[in-house]
């Protein structure tokens, strides 16, 4: 029996560094029934895969809260009509409370209002309203219904952090000025009588225990969970300076006051975390931009009339009307009207696409000209836009392989820093004498150097190095019509050495057309009869070449016969029985396998192949009677795209089931390095495996359907998808628009993202490797150390944000 698997994404609050990330992962993994957990510090989300038969969402949420972290919660206020009495209100409250993702629900019969707290990554307000409607009540939206409820929750948290920062600055600036006045011998009389010392204590205390209280709470929770995070370092470092200063203040020990040091440490780190949070908010800008594209209303046909409804109320099968200048609300198929549609939000291609009856349209794209009427085929979470957002969020929440290095270092980083800080204190206290004339004590000097080591260490920069670059890189890719399904795909794509292409539908348009019809005996069969025989035999075929023959006959008005039997032979052609005759349509291999002599047509076949045409021989009762040549036109930009890919240093190979000469002709036209022809579908994955056995990193580019085994075998599978089919692509990378330019862009984006990750990791490790020893050697005071720590995280996030400006 197959185990049930459920996947949910949860927005986490309270994480400050890579150790927090590891703590949340470890605690969730303790639950029986959890299959996998990936926590991303940059996006502040946890992707959890679990067995719903063993645990519930509430168990996961409780575990996260027990570990000392929170869940970003959205709040909805909904006016509900048709509540008859208090029992109705209670019944509805229970119904809503039982929905997955609902944290709390209160419904008042008196006010007819529902106040609901929910997890926005699990359930949306529109789903809540649909549920209310389904049980017989009428919900009315109050305020704005936003899919970015998570963003609002985080915005409130950011405002709270800003308030704390301002309070910190209000108390710390005068404290710092008073401290400096003592060093500069200003206000000496006030310093000598000890009055300003007490003022400094009064100013430092609210900073320590109000502005810095979060660090104490975070440190306690971290230590309770058997780990140590950034909060431990900050609370230890600032507390040592603060408590030491109290002992000096009350005269228990001689020395200098360091109240300003403890306050400046906390306030500077608050400044850094606030700026870091603002910068991190911009890393998810692409997702917010995509979410903002979704129209709010749709004009549909109800009871023979056009009515405006919320886009959430559109159902599959509804007829939707879109006027020029309006956004298409959901996915569908045009029934009537003609227009051009701007699909750049989906494909990155600015040229509008012509639409008429039978053409697909995609939700959130812009109707430029003409009114169209279409039938809704996908709504809500099934639309292409919703699927794209989901794919990008999953990619942003995944971990790149390079992140494993950081995870290993982070697990021992804070304990190692604490140990080094203690060693620093002992060495300076017991082994290094004070210089002659020093105005400090051995204990004070050792203590201050220990504090500097504690606050200079920055696990945050290491934790943010990879996920911020991945978030920005995948978001920028989505804006350009390139979808990476995971961080691993994003990382691996930049390392590709060999690029393998399918031919049909990838390099070529995939819509071959009949170019020549040849009858070997016109007195027996005319060209029209050859076309009729072949098209009738191909009537049941789904192969593009067979469809081209069928389409040619249909356009010419030829009446086709129904085969008595039909058999498709993979990689060769088809066989059919009609009117007591056996008809074969296919390549030379099919005829040879059927023991039909093809020597007399070898020259003709070769001529067609040299012209990049595929000859389809037609045989009746084991006798060749004609040949139909079919050509698949090369896509307009295939040649330039392949040339660009070669310029990136990649070797290009085309693998096709077509014959060698036709394949060579296509390969020569587009500049492919190497061509492998007459390869059956199942043989493509073997060819990929052979290339990998030479130690090369191989990418496969195909249409995502017939090439599925090869796409799966490759180190990076790149599917050329279009429109609403994008969500169905099984490859780790999908180029939404159907051309090869996106392949080159995907490689460049991957390389640039990987470069940013390496720069971030170099800075994070270099910073810690260089400055922690410098602090241990007494070369940095704690305040400079705190400033450097704050700057390190800001640098890493800002460097990742540069990926937003990539233009290709």
PDB file of C-alpha atoms in Angstrom, residues 300-579:
ATOM      1  CA  UNK A 300     -19.030  36.162 -17.338  1.00  0.00           C
ATOM      2  CA  UNK A 301     -22.257  34.956 -18.885  1.00  0.00           C
ATOM      3  CA  UNK A 302     -24.944  33.996 -16.364  1.00  0.00           C
ATOM      4  CA  UNK A 303     -28.525  33.273 -17.387  1.00  0.00           C
ATOM      5  CA  UNK A 304     -27.881  34.806 -20.808  1.00  0.00           C
ATOM      6  CA  UNK A 305     -26.552  38.072 -19.354  1.00  0.00           C
ATOM      7  CA  UNK A 306     -23.097  39.524 -18.838  1.00  0.00           C
ATOM      8  CA  UNK A 307     -22.350  40.023 -15.136  1.00  0.00           C
ATOM      9  CA  UNK A 308     -19.247  41.093 -13.209  1.00  0.00           C
ATOM     10  CA  UNK A 309     -18.141  38.659 -10.493  1.00  0.00           C
ATOM     11  CA  UNK A 310     -15.069  38.145  -8.329  1.00  0.00           C
ATOM     12  CA  UNK A 311     -12.469  36.082 -10.182  1.00  0.00           C
ATOM     13  CA  UNK A 312     -12.781  33.515  -7.366  1.00  0.00           C
ATOM     14  CA  UNK A 313     -16.373  32.841  -8.441  1.00  0.00           C
ATOM     15  CA  UNK A 314     -15.479  31.847 -12.006  1.00  0.00           C
ATOM     16  CA  UNK A 315     -16.056  28.132 -12.582  1.00  0.00           C
ATOM     17  CA  UNK A 316     -14.710  25.740 -15.189  1.00  0.00           C
ATOM     18  CA  UNK A 317     -17.060  25.913 -18.180  1.00  0.00           C
ATOM     19  CA  UNK A 318     -18.116  29.531 -17.632  1.00  0.00           C
ATOM     20  CA  UNK A 319     -18.097  31.799 -20.698  1.00  0.00           C
ATOM     21  CA  UNK A 320     -15.873  34.823 -20.061  1.00  0.00           C
ATOM     22  CA  UNK A 321     -15.812  38.117 -21.983  1.00  0.00           C
ATOM     23  CA  UNK A 322     -12.671  40.250 -22.204  1.00  0.00           C
ATOM     24  CA  UNK A 323     -12.576  43.688 -23.818  1.00  0.00           C
ATOM     25  CA  UNK A 324      -9.480  45.426 -25.219  1.00  0.00           C
ATOM     26  CA  UNK A 325      -7.173  46.707 -22.477  1.00  0.00           C
ATOM     27  CA  UNK A 326      -8.485  44.236 -19.894  1.00  0.00           C
ATOM     28  CA  UNK A 327      -6.626  41.369 -18.255  1.00  0.00           C
ATOM     29  CA  UNK A 328      -7.748  37.827 -18.991  1.00  0.00           C
ATOM     30  CA  UNK A 329      -8.988  36.578 -15.583  1.00  0.00           C
ATOM     31  CA  UNK A 330      -8.482  32.773 -15.878  1.00  0.00           C
ATOM     32  CA  UNK A 331      -7.141  30.178 -18.326  1.00  0.00           C
ATOM     33  CA  UNK A 332      -9.370  29.084 -21.183  1.00  0.00           C
ATOM     34  CA  UNK A 333      -9.958  28.511 -24.897  1.00  0.00           C
ATOM     35  CA  UNK A 334     -11.254  31.205 -27.245  1.00  0.00           C
ATOM     36  CA  UNK A 335     -14.766  30.542 -28.575  1.00  0.00           C
ATOM     37  CA  UNK A 336     -15.259  33.671 -30.650  1.00  0.00           C
ATOM     38  CA  UNK A 337     -13.547  36.935 -31.512  1.00  0.00           C
ATOM     39  CA  UNK A 338     -10.023  37.832 -32.574  1.00  0.00           C
ATOM     40  CA  UNK A 339      -7.354  39.719 -30.674  1.00  0.00           C
ATOM     41  CA  UNK A 340      -3.665  40.005 -29.884  1.00  0.00           C
ATOM     42  CA  UNK A 341      -2.619  39.181 -26.335  1.00  0.00           C
ATOM     43  CA  UNK A 342       0.459  40.390 -24.471  1.00  0.00           C
ATOM     44  CA  UNK A 343       1.855  37.285 -22.750  1.00  0.00           C
ATOM     45  CA  UNK A 344       5.124  38.890 -21.620  1.00  0.00           C
ATOM     46  CA  UNK A 345       4.267  38.372 -17.938  1.00  0.00           C
ATOM     47  CA  UNK A 346       4.393  34.632 -18.593  1.00  0.00           C
ATOM     48  CA  UNK A 347       6.945  34.202 -21.363  1.00  0.00           C
ATOM     49  CA  UNK A 348       9.134  37.279 -21.108  1.00  0.00           C
ATOM     50  CA  UNK A 349       8.411  37.819 -24.837  1.00  0.00           C
ATOM     51  CA  UNK A 350       7.138  41.343 -25.541  1.00  0.00           C
ATOM     52  CA  UNK A 351       5.595  40.649 -28.986  1.00  0.00           C
ATOM     53  CA  UNK A 352       1.788  40.121 -28.665  1.00  0.00           C
ATOM     54  CA  UNK A 353       0.363  36.744 -29.740  1.00  0.00           C
ATOM     55  CA  UNK A 354      -2.583  36.574 -32.151  1.00  0.00           C
ATOM     56  CA  UNK A 355      -5.636  34.764 -30.736  1.00  0.00           C
ATOM     57  CA  UNK A 356      -8.751  33.448 -32.466  1.00  0.00           C
ATOM     58  CA  UNK A 357     -11.288  30.649 -32.004  1.00  0.00           C
ATOM     59  CA  UNK A 358      -9.631  27.473 -30.677  1.00  0.00           C
ATOM     60  CA  UNK A 359      -6.532  29.210 -29.287  1.00  0.00           C
ATOM     61  CA  UNK A 360      -5.643  28.969 -25.585  1.00  0.00           C
ATOM     62  CA  UNK A 361      -5.556  32.087 -23.396  1.00  0.00           C
ATOM     63  CA  UNK A 362      -3.789  32.413 -20.073  1.00  0.00           C
ATOM     64  CA  UNK A 363      -5.005  34.180 -16.948  1.00  0.00           C
ATOM     65  CA  UNK A 364      -3.348  37.535 -16.061  1.00  0.00           C
ATOM     66  CA  UNK A 365      -2.184  38.175 -19.648  1.00  0.00           C
ATOM     67  CA  UNK A 366      -3.314  41.445 -21.260  1.00  0.00           C
ATOM     68  CA  UNK A 367      -5.852  41.594 -24.093  1.00  0.00           C
ATOM     69  CA  UNK A 368      -4.559  44.305 -26.425  1.00  0.00           C
ATOM     70  CA  UNK A 369      -6.978  44.400 -29.373  1.00  0.00           C
ATOM     71  CA  UNK A 370     -10.461  43.122 -30.045  1.00  0.00           C
ATOM     72  CA  UNK A 371     -13.066  41.567 -27.790  1.00  0.00           C
ATOM     73  CA  UNK A 372     -12.897  37.838 -27.189  1.00  0.00           C
ATOM     74  CA  UNK A 373     -15.196  35.302 -25.602  1.00  0.00           C
ATOM     75  CA  UNK A 374     -13.620  32.196 -24.126  1.00  0.00           C
ATOM     76  CA  UNK A 375     -14.545  29.153 -22.086  1.00  0.00           C
ATOM     77  CA  UNK A 376     -12.818  28.868 -18.703  1.00  0.00           C
ATOM     78  CA  UNK A 377     -10.786  25.651 -18.478  1.00  0.00           C
ATOM     79  CA  UNK A 378      -8.640  26.296 -15.376  1.00  0.00           C
ATOM     80  CA  UNK A 379      -9.458  28.481 -12.387  1.00  0.00           C
ATOM     81  CA  UNK A 380      -8.029  29.228  -8.940  1.00  0.00           C
ATOM     82  CA  UNK A 381      -4.935  27.225  -8.055  1.00  0.00           C
ATOM     83  CA  UNK A 382      -5.029  25.368 -11.394  1.00  0.00           C
ATOM     84  CA  UNK A 383      -4.265  28.408 -13.594  1.00  0.00           C
ATOM     85  CA  UNK A 384      -0.861  28.757 -15.234  1.00  0.00           C
ATOM     86  CA  UNK A 385      -0.064  31.821 -13.105  1.00  0.00           C
ATOM     87  CA  UNK A 386      -0.925  30.023  -9.846  1.00  0.00           C
ATOM     88  CA  UNK A 387       1.186  27.041 -10.908  1.00  0.00           C
ATOM     89  CA  UNK A 388       4.121  29.296 -11.794  1.00  0.00           C
ATOM     90  CA  UNK A 389       3.929  31.016  -8.401  1.00  0.00           C
ATOM     91  CA  UNK A 390       3.829  27.607  -6.723  1.00  0.00           C
ATOM     92  CA  UNK A 391       6.832  26.335  -8.705  1.00  0.00           C
ATOM     93  CA  UNK A 392       8.895  29.448  -7.969  1.00  0.00           C
ATOM     94  CA  UNK A 393       8.024  29.307  -4.258  1.00  0.00           C
ATOM     95  CA  UNK A 394       9.046  25.635  -4.122  1.00  0.00           C
ATOM     96  CA  UNK A 395      12.335  26.421  -5.856  1.00  0.00           C
ATOM     97  CA  UNK A 396      13.008  29.306  -3.494  1.00  0.00           C
ATOM     98  CA  UNK A 397      12.258  27.113  -0.500  1.00  0.00           C
ATOM     99  CA  UNK A 398      14.594  24.302  -1.577  1.00  0.00           C
ATOM    100  CA  UNK A 399      18.272  24.011  -0.688  1.00  0.00           C
ATOM    101  CA  UNK A 400      21.105  24.145  -3.208  1.00  0.00           C
ATOM    102  CA  UNK A 401      23.745  21.398  -2.804  1.00  0.00           C
ATOM    103  CA  UNK A 402      26.370  24.051  -1.996  1.00  0.00           C
ATOM    104  CA  UNK A 403      24.310  24.919   1.105  1.00  0.00           C
ATOM    105  CA  UNK A 404      25.419  21.641   2.689  1.00  0.00           C
ATOM    106  CA  UNK A 405      28.819  23.183   3.442  1.00  0.00           C
ATOM    107  CA  UNK A 406      27.164  26.026   5.343  1.00  0.00           C
ATOM    108  CA  UNK A 407      24.905  23.658   7.287  1.00  0.00           C
ATOM    109  CA  UNK A 408      27.914  21.659   8.518  1.00  0.00           C
ATOM    110  CA  UNK A 409      29.823  24.768   9.569  1.00  0.00           C
ATOM    111  CA  UNK A 410      26.772  26.368  11.218  1.00  0.00           C
ATOM    112  CA  UNK A 411      26.144  23.322  13.404  1.00  0.00           C
ATOM    113  CA  UNK A 412      29.449  23.864  15.240  1.00  0.00           C
ATOM    114  CA  UNK A 413      30.009  27.591  14.618  1.00  0.00           C
ATOM    115  CA  UNK A 414      28.460  29.198  17.733  1.00  0.00           C
ATOM    116  CA  UNK A 415      29.837  26.645  20.235  1.00  0.00           C
ATOM    117  CA  UNK A 416      33.262  27.082  18.621  1.00  0.00           C
ATOM    118  CA  UNK A 417      33.022  30.882  18.939  1.00  0.00           C
ATOM    119  CA  UNK A 418      32.025  30.639  22.613  1.00  0.00           C
ATOM    120  CA  UNK A 419      34.976  28.325  23.246  1.00  0.00           C
ATOM    121  CA  UNK A 420      37.320  30.709  21.413  1.00  0.00           C
ATOM    122  CA  UNK A 421      35.942  33.652  23.423  1.00  0.00           C
ATOM    123  CA  UNK A 422      36.721  31.839  26.692  1.00  0.00           C
ATOM    124  CA  UNK A 423      40.207  30.953  25.436  1.00  0.00           C
ATOM    125  CA  UNK A 424      40.690  34.612  24.488  1.00  0.00           C
ATOM    126  CA  UNK A 425      39.779  35.697  28.012  1.00  0.00           C
ATOM    127  CA  UNK A 426      42.110  33.160  29.651  1.00  0.00           C
ATOM    128  CA  UNK A 427      45.056  33.957  27.378  1.00  0.00           C
ATOM    129  CA  UNK A 428      44.744  37.736  27.879  1.00  0.00           C
ATOM    130  CA  UNK A 429      44.186  37.350  31.617  1.00  0.00           C
ATOM    131  CA  UNK A 430      46.926  34.849  32.472  1.00  0.00           C
ATOM    132  CA  UNK A 431      49.582  35.096  29.771  1.00  0.00           C
ATOM    133  CA  UNK A 432      49.767  38.621  28.344  1.00  0.00           C
ATOM    134  CA  UNK A 433      51.004  41.328  30.727  1.00  0.00           C
ATOM    135  CA  UNK A 434      49.640  44.872  30.707  1.00  0.00           C
ATOM    136  CA  UNK A 435      51.821  47.467  28.984  1.00  0.00           C
ATOM    137  CA  UNK A 436      53.514  49.980  31.279  1.00  0.00           C
ATOM    138  CA  UNK A 437      51.297  52.985  31.972  1.00  0.00           C
ATOM    139  CA  UNK A 438      48.043  51.272  30.945  1.00  0.00           C
ATOM    140  CA  UNK A 439      44.921  52.833  32.469  1.00  0.00           C
ATOM    141  CA  UNK A 440      42.969  49.554  32.468  1.00  0.00           C
ATOM    142  CA  UNK A 441      43.143  46.294  34.404  1.00  0.00           C
ATOM    143  CA  UNK A 442      44.123  42.819  33.206  1.00  0.00           C
ATOM    144  CA  UNK A 443      40.589  41.566  33.916  1.00  0.00           C
ATOM    145  CA  UNK A 444      38.934  44.434  32.025  1.00  0.00           C
ATOM    146  CA  UNK A 445      41.169  44.022  28.988  1.00  0.00           C
ATOM    147  CA  UNK A 446      40.583  40.251  28.861  1.00  0.00           C
ATOM    148  CA  UNK A 447      36.840  40.757  29.289  1.00  0.00           C
ATOM    149  CA  UNK A 448      36.555  43.351  26.500  1.00  0.00           C
ATOM    150  CA  UNK A 449      38.531  41.192  24.047  1.00  0.00           C
ATOM    151  CA  UNK A 450      36.270  38.248  24.904  1.00  0.00           C
ATOM    152  CA  UNK A 451      33.168  40.384  24.223  1.00  0.00           C
ATOM    153  CA  UNK A 452      34.650  41.491  20.876  1.00  0.00           C
ATOM    154  CA  UNK A 453      35.058  37.840  19.830  1.00  0.00           C
ATOM    155  CA  UNK A 454      31.457  37.067  20.799  1.00  0.00           C
ATOM    156  CA  UNK A 455      29.892  39.941  18.847  1.00  0.00           C
ATOM    157  CA  UNK A 456      32.158  39.875  15.765  1.00  0.00           C
ATOM    158  CA  UNK A 457      31.125  36.303  14.875  1.00  0.00           C
ATOM    159  CA  UNK A 458      28.351  36.275  12.283  1.00  0.00           C
ATOM    160  CA  UNK A 459      26.512  33.053  11.486  1.00  0.00           C
ATOM    161  CA  UNK A 460      23.816  35.183   9.784  1.00  0.00           C
ATOM    162  CA  UNK A 461      25.966  36.034   6.761  1.00  0.00           C
ATOM    163  CA  UNK A 462      26.713  32.338   6.223  1.00  0.00           C
ATOM    164  CA  UNK A 463      23.064  31.384   6.596  1.00  0.00           C
ATOM    165  CA  UNK A 464      21.904  34.025   4.118  1.00  0.00           C
ATOM    166  CA  UNK A 465      24.650  33.535   1.511  1.00  0.00           C
ATOM    167  CA  UNK A 466      22.948  30.799  -0.513  1.00  0.00           C
ATOM    168  CA  UNK A 467      19.166  31.229  -0.011  1.00  0.00           C
ATOM    169  CA  UNK A 468      19.088  34.961  -0.805  1.00  0.00           C
ATOM    170  CA  UNK A 469      20.899  34.417  -4.112  1.00  0.00           C
ATOM    171  CA  UNK A 470      18.609  31.471  -4.947  1.00  0.00           C
ATOM    172  CA  UNK A 471      15.473  33.513  -4.168  1.00  0.00           C
ATOM    173  CA  UNK A 472      16.519  36.449  -6.331  1.00  0.00           C
ATOM    174  CA  UNK A 473      17.873  34.219  -9.124  1.00  0.00           C
ATOM    175  CA  UNK A 474      14.765  32.046  -9.415  1.00  0.00           C
ATOM    176  CA  UNK A 475      12.527  35.123  -9.169  1.00  0.00           C
ATOM    177  CA  UNK A 476      14.389  36.930 -11.942  1.00  0.00           C
ATOM    178  CA  UNK A 477      14.251  33.761 -14.049  1.00  0.00           C
ATOM    179  CA  UNK A 478      10.463  33.557 -13.606  1.00  0.00           C
ATOM    180  CA  UNK A 479      10.134  37.136 -14.842  1.00  0.00           C
ATOM    181  CA  UNK A 480      12.014  36.059 -17.988  1.00  0.00           C
ATOM    182  CA  UNK A 481       9.825  33.003 -18.592  1.00  0.00           C
ATOM    183  CA  UNK A 482      12.260  30.462 -17.114  1.00  0.00           C
ATOM    184  CA  UNK A 483      11.151  28.186 -14.273  1.00  0.00           C
ATOM    185  CA  UNK A 484      13.649  26.368 -12.061  1.00  0.00           C
ATOM    186  CA  UNK A 485      11.837  23.721 -10.020  1.00  0.00           C
ATOM    187  CA  UNK A 486      14.616  23.461  -7.412  1.00  0.00           C
ATOM    188  CA  UNK A 487      17.778  25.151  -6.168  1.00  0.00           C
ATOM    189  CA  UNK A 488      19.714  22.066  -7.273  1.00  0.00           C
ATOM    190  CA  UNK A 489      18.630  22.628 -10.886  1.00  0.00           C
ATOM    191  CA  UNK A 490      19.622  26.280 -10.630  1.00  0.00           C
ATOM    192  CA  UNK A 491      23.067  25.348  -9.363  1.00  0.00           C
ATOM    193  CA  UNK A 492      23.686  22.456 -11.765  1.00  0.00           C
ATOM    194  CA  UNK A 493      22.586  24.315 -14.911  1.00  0.00           C
ATOM    195  CA  UNK A 494      25.558  26.641 -14.623  1.00  0.00           C
ATOM    196  CA  UNK A 495      27.980  23.691 -14.576  1.00  0.00           C
ATOM    197  CA  UNK A 496      26.650  22.023 -17.754  1.00  0.00           C
ATOM    198  CA  UNK A 497      29.322  21.088 -20.322  1.00  0.00           C
ATOM    199  CA  UNK A 498      27.249  19.305 -22.980  1.00  0.00           C
ATOM    200  CA  UNK A 499      23.863  20.491 -24.255  1.00  0.00           C
ATOM    201  CA  UNK A 500      21.779  17.805 -26.000  1.00  0.00           C
ATOM    202  CA  UNK A 501      18.796  18.838 -28.129  1.00  0.00           C
ATOM    203  CA  UNK A 502      15.807  16.963 -29.434  1.00  0.00           C
ATOM    204  CA  UNK A 503      14.956  18.025 -33.005  1.00  0.00           C
ATOM    205  CA  UNK A 504      11.201  18.015 -33.495  1.00  0.00           C
ATOM    206  CA  UNK A 505       9.453  20.778 -31.558  1.00  0.00           C
ATOM    207  CA  UNK A 506      12.723  21.927 -30.027  1.00  0.00           C
ATOM    208  CA  UNK A 507      15.015  23.083 -32.822  1.00  0.00           C
ATOM    209  CA  UNK A 508      12.223  22.884 -35.376  1.00  0.00           C
ATOM    210  CA  UNK A 509       8.664  24.164 -35.056  1.00  0.00           C
ATOM    211  CA  UNK A 510       7.299  20.673 -34.537  1.00  0.00           C
ATOM    212  CA  UNK A 511       4.593  21.262 -37.131  1.00  0.00           C
ATOM    213  CA  UNK A 512       5.906  19.530 -40.253  1.00  0.00           C
ATOM    214  CA  UNK A 513       4.180  20.047 -43.579  1.00  0.00           C
ATOM    215  CA  UNK A 514       3.992  17.958 -46.743  1.00  0.00           C
ATOM    216  CA  UNK A 515       6.334  19.421 -49.377  1.00  0.00           C
ATOM    217  CA  UNK A 516       6.403  16.741 -52.126  1.00  0.00           C
ATOM    218  CA  UNK A 517       4.232  13.820 -53.271  1.00  0.00           C
ATOM    219  CA  UNK A 518       5.774  11.331 -55.714  1.00  0.00           C
ATOM    220  CA  UNK A 519       3.961   8.434 -57.444  1.00  0.00           C
ATOM    221  CA  UNK A 520       6.199   5.631 -58.688  1.00  0.00           C
ATOM    222  CA  UNK A 521       3.526   4.481 -61.168  1.00  0.00           C
ATOM    223  CA  UNK A 522       1.080   7.238 -62.065  1.00  0.00           C
ATOM    224  CA  UNK A 523      -1.073   4.938 -64.168  1.00  0.00           C
ATOM    225  CA  UNK A 524      -1.701   2.821 -61.082  1.00  0.00           C
ATOM    226  CA  UNK A 525      -1.797   5.533 -58.369  1.00  0.00           C
ATOM    227  CA  UNK A 526      -1.963   9.308 -58.873  1.00  0.00           C
ATOM    228  CA  UNK A 527      -0.396  11.753 -56.415  1.00  0.00           C
ATOM    229  CA  UNK A 528      -3.866  12.408 -55.012  1.00  0.00           C
ATOM    230  CA  UNK A 529      -4.449   8.689 -54.481  1.00  0.00           C
ATOM    231  CA  UNK A 530      -1.038   8.298 -52.816  1.00  0.00           C
ATOM    232  CA  UNK A 531      -1.997  11.098 -50.399  1.00  0.00           C
ATOM    233  CA  UNK A 532      -5.417   9.535 -49.789  1.00  0.00           C
ATOM    234  CA  UNK A 533      -3.941   6.089 -49.010  1.00  0.00           C
ATOM    235  CA  UNK A 534      -1.240   7.487 -46.718  1.00  0.00           C
ATOM    236  CA  UNK A 535      -3.574   9.894 -44.903  1.00  0.00           C
ATOM    237  CA  UNK A 536      -6.191   7.190 -44.332  1.00  0.00           C
ATOM    238  CA  UNK A 537      -3.521   4.914 -42.853  1.00  0.00           C
ATOM    239  CA  UNK A 538      -2.182   7.745 -40.674  1.00  0.00           C
ATOM    240  CA  UNK A 539      -5.641   8.729 -39.447  1.00  0.00           C
ATOM    241  CA  UNK A 540      -5.060   7.096 -36.061  1.00  0.00           C
ATOM    242  CA  UNK A 541      -1.451   8.241 -35.730  1.00  0.00           C
ATOM    243  CA  UNK A 542      -0.334  10.848 -33.190  1.00  0.00           C
ATOM    244  CA  UNK A 543       3.133  11.263 -34.717  1.00  0.00           C
ATOM    245  CA  UNK A 544       3.782  14.795 -36.094  1.00  0.00           C
ATOM    246  CA  UNK A 545       4.760  13.437 -39.524  1.00  0.00           C
ATOM    247  CA  UNK A 546       1.571  11.375 -39.757  1.00  0.00           C
ATOM    248  CA  UNK A 547      -0.503  14.344 -38.637  1.00  0.00           C
ATOM    249  CA  UNK A 548       1.121  16.486 -41.370  1.00  0.00           C
ATOM    250  CA  UNK A 549       0.022  13.988 -44.033  1.00  0.00           C
ATOM    251  CA  UNK A 550      -3.476  13.785 -42.554  1.00  0.00           C
ATOM    252  CA  UNK A 551      -3.699  17.615 -42.391  1.00  0.00           C
ATOM    253  CA  UNK A 552      -2.608  17.977 -46.045  1.00  0.00           C
ATOM    254  CA  UNK A 553      -5.316  15.591 -47.222  1.00  0.00           C
ATOM    255  CA  UNK A 554      -7.963  17.285 -45.088  1.00  0.00           C
ATOM    256  CA  UNK A 555      -7.036  20.743 -46.413  1.00  0.00           C
ATOM    257  CA  UNK A 556      -7.269  19.399 -49.980  1.00  0.00           C
ATOM    258  CA  UNK A 557     -10.799  18.114 -49.312  1.00  0.00           C
ATOM    259  CA  UNK A 558      -9.901  14.445 -49.778  1.00  0.00           C
ATOM    260  CA  UNK A 559     -12.424  12.000 -48.327  1.00  0.00           C
ATOM    261  CA  UNK A 560     -10.494   9.584 -46.086  1.00  0.00           C
ATOM    262  CA  UNK A 561     -11.296   5.950 -45.487  1.00  0.00           C
ATOM    263  CA  UNK A 562     -11.492   4.286 -42.085  1.00  0.00           C
ATOM    264  CA  UNK A 563      -8.777   1.595 -41.595  1.00  0.00           C
ATOM    265  CA  UNK A 564      -9.985  -1.854 -40.572  1.00  0.00           C
ATOM    266  CA  UNK A 565      -6.937  -2.122 -38.297  1.00  0.00           C
ATOM    267  CA  UNK A 566      -4.087   0.177 -37.304  1.00  0.00           C
ATOM    268  CA  UNK A 567      -0.650  -0.418 -35.808  1.00  0.00           C
ATOM    269  CA  UNK A 568       1.984   2.173 -34.935  1.00  0.00           C
ATOM    270  CA  UNK A 569       5.598   0.966 -35.035  1.00  0.00           C
ATOM    271  CA  UNK A 570       7.759   3.218 -32.877  1.00  0.00           C
ATOM    272  CA  UNK A 571      10.530   4.963 -34.793  1.00  0.00           C
ATOM    273  CA  UNK A 572       9.486   3.475 -38.141  1.00  0.00           C
ATOM    274  CA  UNK A 573       5.912   4.260 -39.209  1.00  0.00           C
ATOM    275  CA  UNK A 574       2.449   2.712 -39.334  1.00  0.00           C
ATOM    276  CA  UNK A 575       0.657  -0.315 -40.760  1.00  0.00           C
ATOM    277  CA  UNK A 576      -3.045  -0.411 -41.590  1.00  0.00           C
ATOM    278  CA  UNK A 577      -5.488  -2.743 -43.301  1.00  0.00           C
ATOM    279  CA  UNK A 578      -8.014  -1.129 -45.667  1.00  0.00           C
ATOM    280  CA  UNK A 579     -10.349  -2.775 -48.159  1.00  0.00           C
TER     281      UNK A 579
END
